[in-house]
């Protein structure tokens, strides 16, 4: 019988507590506890997030093990998100992973959250094809926006990144301006479906190279809304779907334009997207359109777009093969080098 490796993955970098069991490259379970508590505050409150992780981590891991139909003794290694993220949140997953590895005497594998978003593409999934190296990956989340050249699971080069807000942040801040609760990205996506994407035009950044900027767009949306509300107090309610469609189109145009530039400059036409914003239907459609220009595109399944432990487990598998293990002195890192 072939040797099997079973890895437990733990993710706790922001407001989702997640645990996954991976056998070789197949996900057996991927359980996530979302923290609804932050909605009322319009953003993630770090202290509350940390406390919720402490409450959730053991039940979530238990549920993942049960759902996978394995025994505790079957786990060969534990991989966890070391960073980047909220320190108080990361510490919960890190401490849990360290204790677990110590108690079970198994390897402890620290994982970089953003690299994990990219490597989620290598989870076995009959419905999609895995990217072949080298490929470009647009990683778009609540905290990051990057174009990464992925040469192997361990060799990744950042070609461009945001100099201010991340794409997810742009969605969330715009959503807040039109009175939508946090996180507003998915709601903009939902309302955009019935709106007119060219009803409003917002200013786009004029930034050279492959870097991104979203702070100007934020101001442009703010001024458009402010001026219109002065003339019509019901402006937002009456134009909600058109505002959402126009905001979404502008963000996607910015992202796609830079991807086009990266494809041109590198000659690499194999393109993937990753991170929370990659679940945006407009972005997925825009990328699919690019296949007409000869791009080979890779779009993750929805459950592997937003934060999840399956991506931590698959990254753990790559690092397990390279024996990239940590000892008990490993610490969570809010900022983590690439
Ligand atoms: O990767 P992720 O789950 O967490 C971070 O590592 O940040 O990304 C969360 C971000 C949030 O800003 C959220 O609004 C955005 O992803 N997001 C979306 C959609 N789903 C999640 N943005 C636009 N459209 C969506 N469908
Ligand atoms: Zn993330």
Short mmCIF file of C-alpha atoms and ligand atoms in Angstrom, two decimals:
data_model
loop_
_atom_site.label_atom_id
_atom_site.label_comp_id
_atom_site.label_asym_id
_atom_site.label_seq_id
_atom_site.Cartn_x
_atom_site.Cartn_y
_atom_site.Cartn_z
CA UNK A 1 0.00 0.00 0.00
CA UNK A 2 1.27 3.50 -0.83
CA UNK A 3 2.47 5.63 2.06
CA UNK A 4 -0.15 8.10 3.19
CA UNK A 5 0.48 11.39 4.88
CA UNK A 6 -2.24 12.93 7.01
CA UNK A 7 -1.86 16.59 7.93
CA UNK A 8 -3.96 18.71 10.27
CA UNK A 9 -4.09 22.35 9.14
CA UNK A 10 -5.01 25.26 11.43
CA UNK A 11 -5.95 28.79 10.31
CA UNK A 12 -6.60 31.66 12.74
CA UNK A 13 -5.08 34.77 11.18
CA UNK A 14 -8.16 36.98 11.18
CA UNK A 15 -11.74 36.24 12.22
CA UNK A 16 -12.22 32.67 10.98
CA UNK A 17 -11.19 29.68 13.09
CA UNK A 18 -10.60 26.79 10.72
CA UNK A 19 -9.24 23.23 10.87
CA UNK A 20 -8.77 20.81 7.99
CA UNK A 21 -7.59 17.24 7.54
CA UNK A 22 -5.64 16.49 4.38
CA UNK A 23 -4.70 12.99 3.20
CA UNK A 24 -1.93 13.28 0.60
CA UNK A 25 -3.51 16.05 -1.54
CA UNK A 26 -7.13 15.25 -0.77
CA UNK A 27 -9.17 17.24 1.71
CA UNK A 28 -11.11 14.96 4.07
CA UNK A 29 -12.61 17.81 6.10
CA UNK A 30 -12.43 21.60 6.23
CA UNK A 31 -14.38 23.08 9.15
CA UNK A 32 -14.63 26.82 9.75
CA UNK A 33 -16.27 28.81 12.56
CA UNK A 34 -17.05 32.34 11.38
CA UNK A 35 -17.27 35.15 13.89
CA UNK A 36 -20.52 37.05 13.27
CA UNK A 37 -19.77 39.26 16.29
CA UNK A 38 -17.72 41.74 14.20
CA UNK A 39 -20.61 42.67 11.90
CA UNK A 40 -22.08 45.14 14.40
CA UNK A 41 -18.73 46.96 14.69
CA UNK A 42 -18.21 47.44 10.94
CA UNK A 43 -14.88 45.58 10.97
CA UNK A 44 -12.88 42.97 12.83
CA UNK A 45 -12.22 43.86 16.49
CA UNK A 46 -8.88 42.16 17.32
CA UNK A 47 -9.60 41.48 21.02
CA UNK A 48 -12.96 39.88 20.23
CA UNK A 49 -11.42 37.85 17.42
CA UNK A 50 -8.74 36.46 19.70
CA UNK A 51 -11.28 35.51 22.36
CA UNK A 52 -13.52 33.77 19.82
CA UNK A 53 -10.57 31.79 18.47
CA UNK A 54 -9.86 30.55 21.99
CA UNK A 55 -13.46 29.39 22.34
CA UNK A 56 -13.65 27.85 18.86
CA UNK A 57 -10.33 26.15 18.27
CA UNK A 58 -10.86 22.89 20.18
CA UNK A 59 -14.43 22.25 18.93
CA UNK A 60 -13.39 23.10 15.36
CA UNK A 61 -10.42 20.70 15.43
CA UNK A 62 -12.61 17.99 17.02
CA UNK A 63 -15.22 18.45 14.30
CA UNK A 64 -12.59 18.29 11.53
CA UNK A 65 -11.16 15.03 12.90
CA UNK A 66 -14.61 13.47 13.29
CA UNK A 67 -15.76 14.57 9.85
CA UNK A 68 -12.60 13.16 8.26
CA UNK A 69 -13.28 9.79 9.90
CA UNK A 70 -9.74 9.48 11.22
CA UNK A 71 -8.23 8.96 14.67
CA UNK A 72 -6.00 11.45 16.46
CA UNK A 73 -3.12 8.94 16.16
CA UNK A 74 -3.38 9.00 12.35
CA UNK A 75 -2.16 12.62 12.12
CA UNK A 76 1.45 12.78 10.87
CA UNK A 77 2.06 16.55 11.18
CA UNK A 78 0.34 19.79 12.14
CA UNK A 79 0.58 22.91 9.95
CA UNK A 80 -0.57 26.31 11.19
CA UNK A 81 -0.70 29.93 10.01
CA UNK A 82 2.30 31.69 11.54
CA UNK A 83 1.47 35.03 9.84
CA UNK A 84 0.77 37.58 8.53
CA UNK A 85 -2.40 38.59 10.36
CA UNK A 86 -3.74 39.83 13.68
CA UNK A 87 -1.24 38.91 16.38
CA UNK A 88 -3.80 38.03 19.06
CA UNK A 89 -5.57 35.73 16.59
CA UNK A 90 -2.39 34.11 15.26
CA UNK A 91 -1.17 33.39 18.78
CA UNK A 92 -4.20 31.17 19.47
CA UNK A 93 -3.55 28.92 16.45
CA UNK A 94 0.19 28.94 17.03
CA UNK A 95 -0.09 27.96 20.71
CA UNK A 96 -2.59 25.24 19.88
CA UNK A 97 -0.36 23.82 17.13
CA UNK A 98 2.72 23.87 19.37
CA UNK A 99 0.95 22.05 22.21
CA UNK A 100 -0.57 19.54 19.79
CA UNK A 101 2.80 18.78 18.15
CA UNK A 102 4.44 18.41 21.55
CA UNK A 103 1.75 16.16 22.96
CA UNK A 104 1.64 13.91 19.91
CA UNK A 105 5.37 14.16 19.11
CA UNK A 106 4.77 15.05 15.46
CA UNK A 107 6.36 17.70 13.18
CA UNK A 108 5.23 21.30 13.57
CA UNK A 109 5.00 23.25 10.29
CA UNK A 110 4.64 27.07 10.19
CA UNK A 111 2.84 28.39 7.10
CA UNK A 112 2.73 31.82 5.39
CA UNK A 113 -0.94 32.76 4.98
CA UNK A 114 -0.61 34.44 1.57
CA UNK A 115 1.49 31.65 0.09
CA UNK A 116 -1.17 29.23 1.33
CA UNK A 117 -3.88 31.14 -0.56
CA UNK A 118 -1.85 30.48 -3.73
CA UNK A 119 -1.09 26.83 -2.99
CA UNK A 120 -4.80 26.10 -2.40
CA UNK A 121 -4.80 25.49 -6.17
CA UNK A 122 -2.99 22.21 -5.55
CA UNK A 123 -5.74 20.62 -3.47
CA UNK A 124 -7.10 17.61 -5.35
CA UNK A 125 -10.32 18.52 -7.00
CA UNK A 126 -11.77 16.49 -9.84
CA UNK A 127 -13.48 19.54 -11.32
CA UNK A 128 -10.40 21.63 -12.03
CA UNK A 129 -6.92 21.33 -13.41
CA UNK A 130 -3.92 22.33 -11.32
CA UNK A 131 -1.67 25.14 -12.53
CA UNK A 132 1.69 24.21 -14.02
CA UNK A 133 4.81 26.16 -13.07
CA UNK A 134 5.61 28.91 -13.73
CA UNK A 135 2.30 30.72 -13.36
CA UNK A 136 1.13 34.15 -12.26
CA UNK A 137 -1.20 34.51 -9.31
CA UNK A 138 -3.26 37.54 -8.44
CA UNK A 139 -3.74 37.25 -4.67
CA UNK A 140 -6.51 39.52 -3.53
CA UNK A 141 -7.68 39.49 0.07
CA UNK A 142 -8.76 41.84 2.83
CA UNK A 143 -5.18 42.70 3.73
CA UNK A 144 -3.17 42.03 0.56
CA UNK A 145 -3.16 42.59 -3.18
CA UNK A 146 -0.25 41.09 -5.07
CA UNK A 147 0.79 39.70 -8.41
CA UNK A 148 3.06 36.76 -7.70
CA UNK A 149 5.22 34.79 -10.10
CA UNK A 150 5.05 31.23 -8.83
CA UNK A 151 8.00 29.15 -10.01
CA UNK A 152 7.50 26.28 -7.60
CA UNK A 153 5.69 25.64 -4.33
CA UNK A 154 8.61 27.22 -2.51
CA UNK A 155 9.83 29.79 -5.06
CA UNK A 156 7.48 32.72 -5.36
CA UNK A 157 8.37 36.27 -6.38
CA UNK A 158 6.14 39.30 -5.77
CA UNK A 159 6.05 41.31 -9.03
CA UNK A 160 3.65 43.97 -7.80
CA UNK A 161 1.63 44.88 -4.72
CA UNK A 162 -0.66 47.55 -3.38
CA UNK A 163 0.93 50.70 -2.06
CA UNK A 164 -2.11 51.53 0.11
CA UNK A 165 -5.40 49.64 0.49
CA UNK A 166 -5.96 46.02 -0.52
CA UNK A 167 -8.66 45.13 -3.07
CA UNK A 168 -10.82 43.51 -0.37
CA UNK A 169 -10.44 46.62 1.76
CA UNK A 170 -11.56 48.74 -1.21
CA UNK A 171 -14.69 46.58 -1.53
CA UNK A 172 -15.37 46.72 2.22
CA UNK A 173 -14.81 50.47 2.57
CA UNK A 174 -16.96 51.25 -0.47
CA UNK A 175 -19.66 48.97 0.94
CA UNK A 176 -19.57 50.86 4.23
CA UNK A 177 -20.12 54.14 2.35
CA UNK A 178 -23.34 52.75 0.94
CA UNK A 179 -24.47 51.48 4.32
CA UNK A 180 -23.72 47.78 3.87
CA UNK A 181 -22.51 45.74 6.88
CA UNK A 182 -19.01 44.26 7.21
CA UNK A 183 -17.63 42.47 5.27
CA UNK A 184 -19.26 44.30 2.38
CA UNK A 185 -17.37 42.64 -0.49
CA UNK A 186 -19.78 39.71 -0.91
CA UNK A 187 -22.78 42.08 -0.70
CA UNK A 188 -21.41 44.39 -3.41
CA UNK A 189 -20.98 41.25 -5.52
CA UNK A 190 -24.61 40.26 -4.85
CA UNK A 191 -26.16 43.67 -5.63
CA UNK A 192 -23.85 44.25 -8.61
CA UNK A 193 -25.52 41.36 -10.43
CA UNK A 194 -28.63 43.44 -11.20
CA UNK A 195 -26.91 46.82 -11.54
CA UNK A 196 -25.51 48.85 -14.42
CA UNK A 197 -21.69 48.74 -14.27
CA UNK A 198 -21.28 51.92 -16.31
CA UNK A 199 -23.86 54.01 -14.44
CA UNK A 200 -21.09 55.78 -12.51
CA UNK A 201 -17.44 56.34 -13.32
CA UNK A 202 -14.81 56.69 -10.66
CA UNK A 203 -11.24 57.84 -11.03
CA UNK A 204 -8.68 55.10 -11.60
CA UNK A 205 -5.13 55.19 -10.27
CA UNK A 206 -2.33 56.21 -12.59
CA UNK A 207 0.41 54.16 -11.08
CA UNK A 208 3.35 52.84 -13.05
CA UNK A 209 4.61 49.26 -13.11
CA UNK A 210 2.77 46.36 -11.53
CA UNK A 211 1.88 48.02 -8.22
CA UNK A 212 -1.71 48.83 -7.24
CA UNK A 213 -3.37 51.74 -5.48
CA UNK A 214 -6.96 51.89 -4.25
CA UNK A 215 -7.00 54.93 -1.96
CA UNK A 216 -7.84 57.37 -4.79
CA UNK A 217 -10.80 55.26 -5.81
CA UNK A 218 -12.06 55.33 -2.23
CA UNK A 219 -12.00 59.14 -2.24
CA UNK A 220 -13.63 59.28 -5.66
CA UNK A 221 -16.53 57.06 -4.50
CA UNK A 222 -16.89 59.12 -1.31
CA UNK A 223 -17.13 62.43 -3.23
CA UNK A 224 -19.54 61.03 -5.82
CA UNK A 225 -21.88 59.82 -3.08
CA UNK A 226 -21.52 62.93 -0.95
CA UNK A 227 -22.31 65.31 -3.83
CA UNK A 228 -25.25 63.24 -5.04
CA UNK A 229 -26.76 62.88 -1.56
CA UNK A 230 -26.74 66.70 -1.20
CA UNK A 231 -29.08 66.88 -4.20
CA UNK A 232 -31.12 63.79 -3.36
CA UNK A 233 -31.12 62.36 0.18
CA UNK A 234 -32.42 59.04 -1.18
CA UNK A 235 -29.61 58.75 -3.73
CA UNK A 236 -27.94 55.71 -2.18
CA UNK A 237 -31.12 53.69 -1.72
CA UNK A 238 -32.34 54.53 -5.24
CA UNK A 239 -29.01 53.71 -6.88
CA UNK A 240 -27.71 50.89 -4.70
CA UNK A 241 -27.39 48.22 -7.37
CA UNK A 242 -25.87 50.60 -9.94
CA UNK A 243 -23.39 51.90 -7.38
CA UNK A 244 -22.38 48.33 -6.48
CA UNK A 245 -22.03 47.31 -10.14
CA UNK A 246 -19.97 50.41 -10.97
CA UNK A 247 -17.70 50.08 -7.93
CA UNK A 248 -17.13 46.39 -8.66
CA UNK A 249 -16.38 47.03 -12.34
CA UNK A 250 -13.84 49.73 -11.45
CA UNK A 251 -11.97 47.49 -8.98
CA UNK A 252 -11.96 44.58 -11.44
CA UNK A 253 -10.74 46.81 -14.29
CA UNK A 254 -7.81 47.93 -12.12
CA UNK A 255 -6.92 44.32 -11.24
CA UNK A 256 -7.25 42.95 -14.77
CA UNK A 257 -5.25 45.79 -16.32
CA UNK A 258 -2.26 45.02 -14.10
CA UNK A 259 -2.60 41.30 -14.76
CA UNK A 260 -2.54 42.02 -18.50
CA UNK A 261 0.64 44.00 -17.99
CA UNK A 262 2.22 41.19 -15.98
CA UNK A 263 1.31 38.63 -18.66
CA UNK A 264 2.84 40.86 -21.32
CA UNK A 265 6.02 41.49 -19.36
CA UNK A 266 6.65 37.91 -18.26
CA UNK A 267 5.23 36.09 -21.30
CA UNK A 268 3.45 33.77 -18.83
CA UNK A 269 -0.15 33.16 -19.87
CA UNK A 270 -0.98 30.70 -17.12
CA UNK A 271 -2.88 32.85 -14.60
CA UNK A 272 -4.49 32.04 -11.27
CA UNK A 273 -6.41 34.06 -8.70
CA UNK A 274 -6.47 33.49 -4.95
CA UNK A 275 -7.71 35.05 -1.71
CA UNK A 276 -11.12 36.21 -0.52
CA UNK A 277 -11.79 38.57 -3.44
CA UNK A 278 -11.25 35.70 -5.90
CA UNK A 279 -14.75 34.55 -4.96
CA UNK A 280 -16.09 37.73 -6.63
CA UNK A 281 -18.25 36.66 -9.55
CA UNK A 282 -17.32 39.69 -11.68
CA UNK A 283 -13.61 38.99 -11.28
CA UNK A 284 -14.15 35.30 -12.07
CA UNK A 285 -16.07 36.21 -15.24
CA UNK A 286 -13.50 38.79 -16.32
CA UNK A 287 -10.72 36.25 -15.93
CA UNK A 288 -12.66 33.57 -17.79
CA UNK A 289 -13.06 36.01 -20.69
CA UNK A 290 -9.28 36.07 -20.96
CA UNK A 291 -9.19 32.47 -22.13
CA UNK A 292 -10.28 33.92 -25.50
CA UNK A 293 -6.87 35.64 -25.61
CA UNK A 294 -5.06 32.38 -24.96
CA UNK A 295 -4.74 32.67 -21.20
CA UNK A 296 -5.00 29.46 -19.21
CA UNK A 297 -6.90 30.51 -16.10
CA UNK A 298 -7.24 28.88 -12.69
CA UNK A 299 -10.08 29.88 -10.41
CA UNK A 300 -10.36 28.21 -6.98
CA UNK A 301 -13.51 26.57 -5.67
CA UNK A 302 -15.42 29.00 -3.47
CA UNK A 303 -14.57 27.24 -0.21
CA UNK A 304 -10.85 27.67 -0.92
CA UNK A 305 -11.05 31.41 -1.75
CA UNK A 306 -11.76 32.97 1.64
CA UNK A 307 -9.73 32.02 4.68
CA UNK A 308 -9.71 28.28 5.31
CA UNK A 309 -7.48 25.64 6.86
CA UNK A 310 -7.45 23.41 3.77
CA UNK A 311 -4.98 25.80 2.13
CA UNK A 312 -2.80 25.69 5.27
CA UNK A 313 -2.84 21.88 5.19
CA UNK A 314 -1.84 21.64 1.50
CA UNK A 315 1.00 24.12 2.07
CA UNK A 316 1.97 22.01 5.07
CA UNK A 317 2.16 19.00 2.78
CA UNK A 318 4.68 20.72 0.48
CA UNK A 319 6.75 21.81 3.49
CA UNK A 320 6.46 18.33 5.04
CA UNK A 321 8.05 16.85 1.93
CA UNK A 322 10.91 19.37 2.30
CA UNK A 323 11.12 18.67 6.05
CA UNK A 324 10.66 22.38 6.83
CA UNK A 325 9.81 21.85 10.47
CA UNK A 326 9.90 24.30 13.38
CA UNK A 327 10.74 23.73 17.01
CA UNK A 328 8.85 24.91 20.07
CA UNK A 329 10.45 28.37 19.95
CA UNK A 330 8.46 29.31 16.82
CA UNK A 331 6.28 32.42 17.34
CA UNK A 332 3.32 34.03 15.57
CA UNK A 333 4.22 36.96 13.31
CA UNK A 334 1.76 39.78 12.56
CA UNK A 335 4.09 40.86 9.76
CA UNK A 336 5.83 38.01 8.08
CA UNK A 337 8.57 38.21 5.51
CA UNK A 338 7.79 36.62 2.17
O1 LIG B 1 -8.73 36.03 2.13
P1 LIG B 1 -9.78 36.56 3.02
O2 LIG B 1 -10.89 35.63 3.44
O3 LIG B 1 -9.18 37.13 4.35
C1 LIG B 1 -7.95 37.81 4.37
O4 LIG B 1 -6.90 37.13 4.40
O5 LIG B 1 -8.04 39.05 4.32
O6 LIG B 1 -10.40 37.85 2.30
C2 LIG B 1 -11.43 38.62 2.89
C3 LIG B 1 -11.80 39.73 1.92
C4 LIG B 1 -12.78 40.72 2.53
O7 LIG B 1 -12.33 42.02 2.25
C5 LIG B 1 -14.07 40.42 1.78
O8 LIG B 1 -14.94 41.51 1.64
C6 LIG B 1 -13.54 39.97 0.44
O9 LIG B 1 -12.41 39.19 0.74
N1 LIG B 1 -14.52 39.18 -0.32
C7 LIG B 1 -15.11 39.62 -1.46
C8 LIG B 1 -16.01 38.59 -1.85
N2 LIG B 1 -15.92 37.57 -0.94
C9 LIG B 1 -15.00 37.96 -0.01
N3 LIG B 1 -14.97 40.74 -2.15
C10 LIG B 1 -15.70 40.88 -3.26
N4 LIG B 1 -16.58 39.96 -3.71
C11 LIG B 1 -16.77 38.80 -3.04
N5 LIG B 1 -17.62 37.88 -3.49
ZN1 LIG B 2 -6.65 35.33 3.64
#
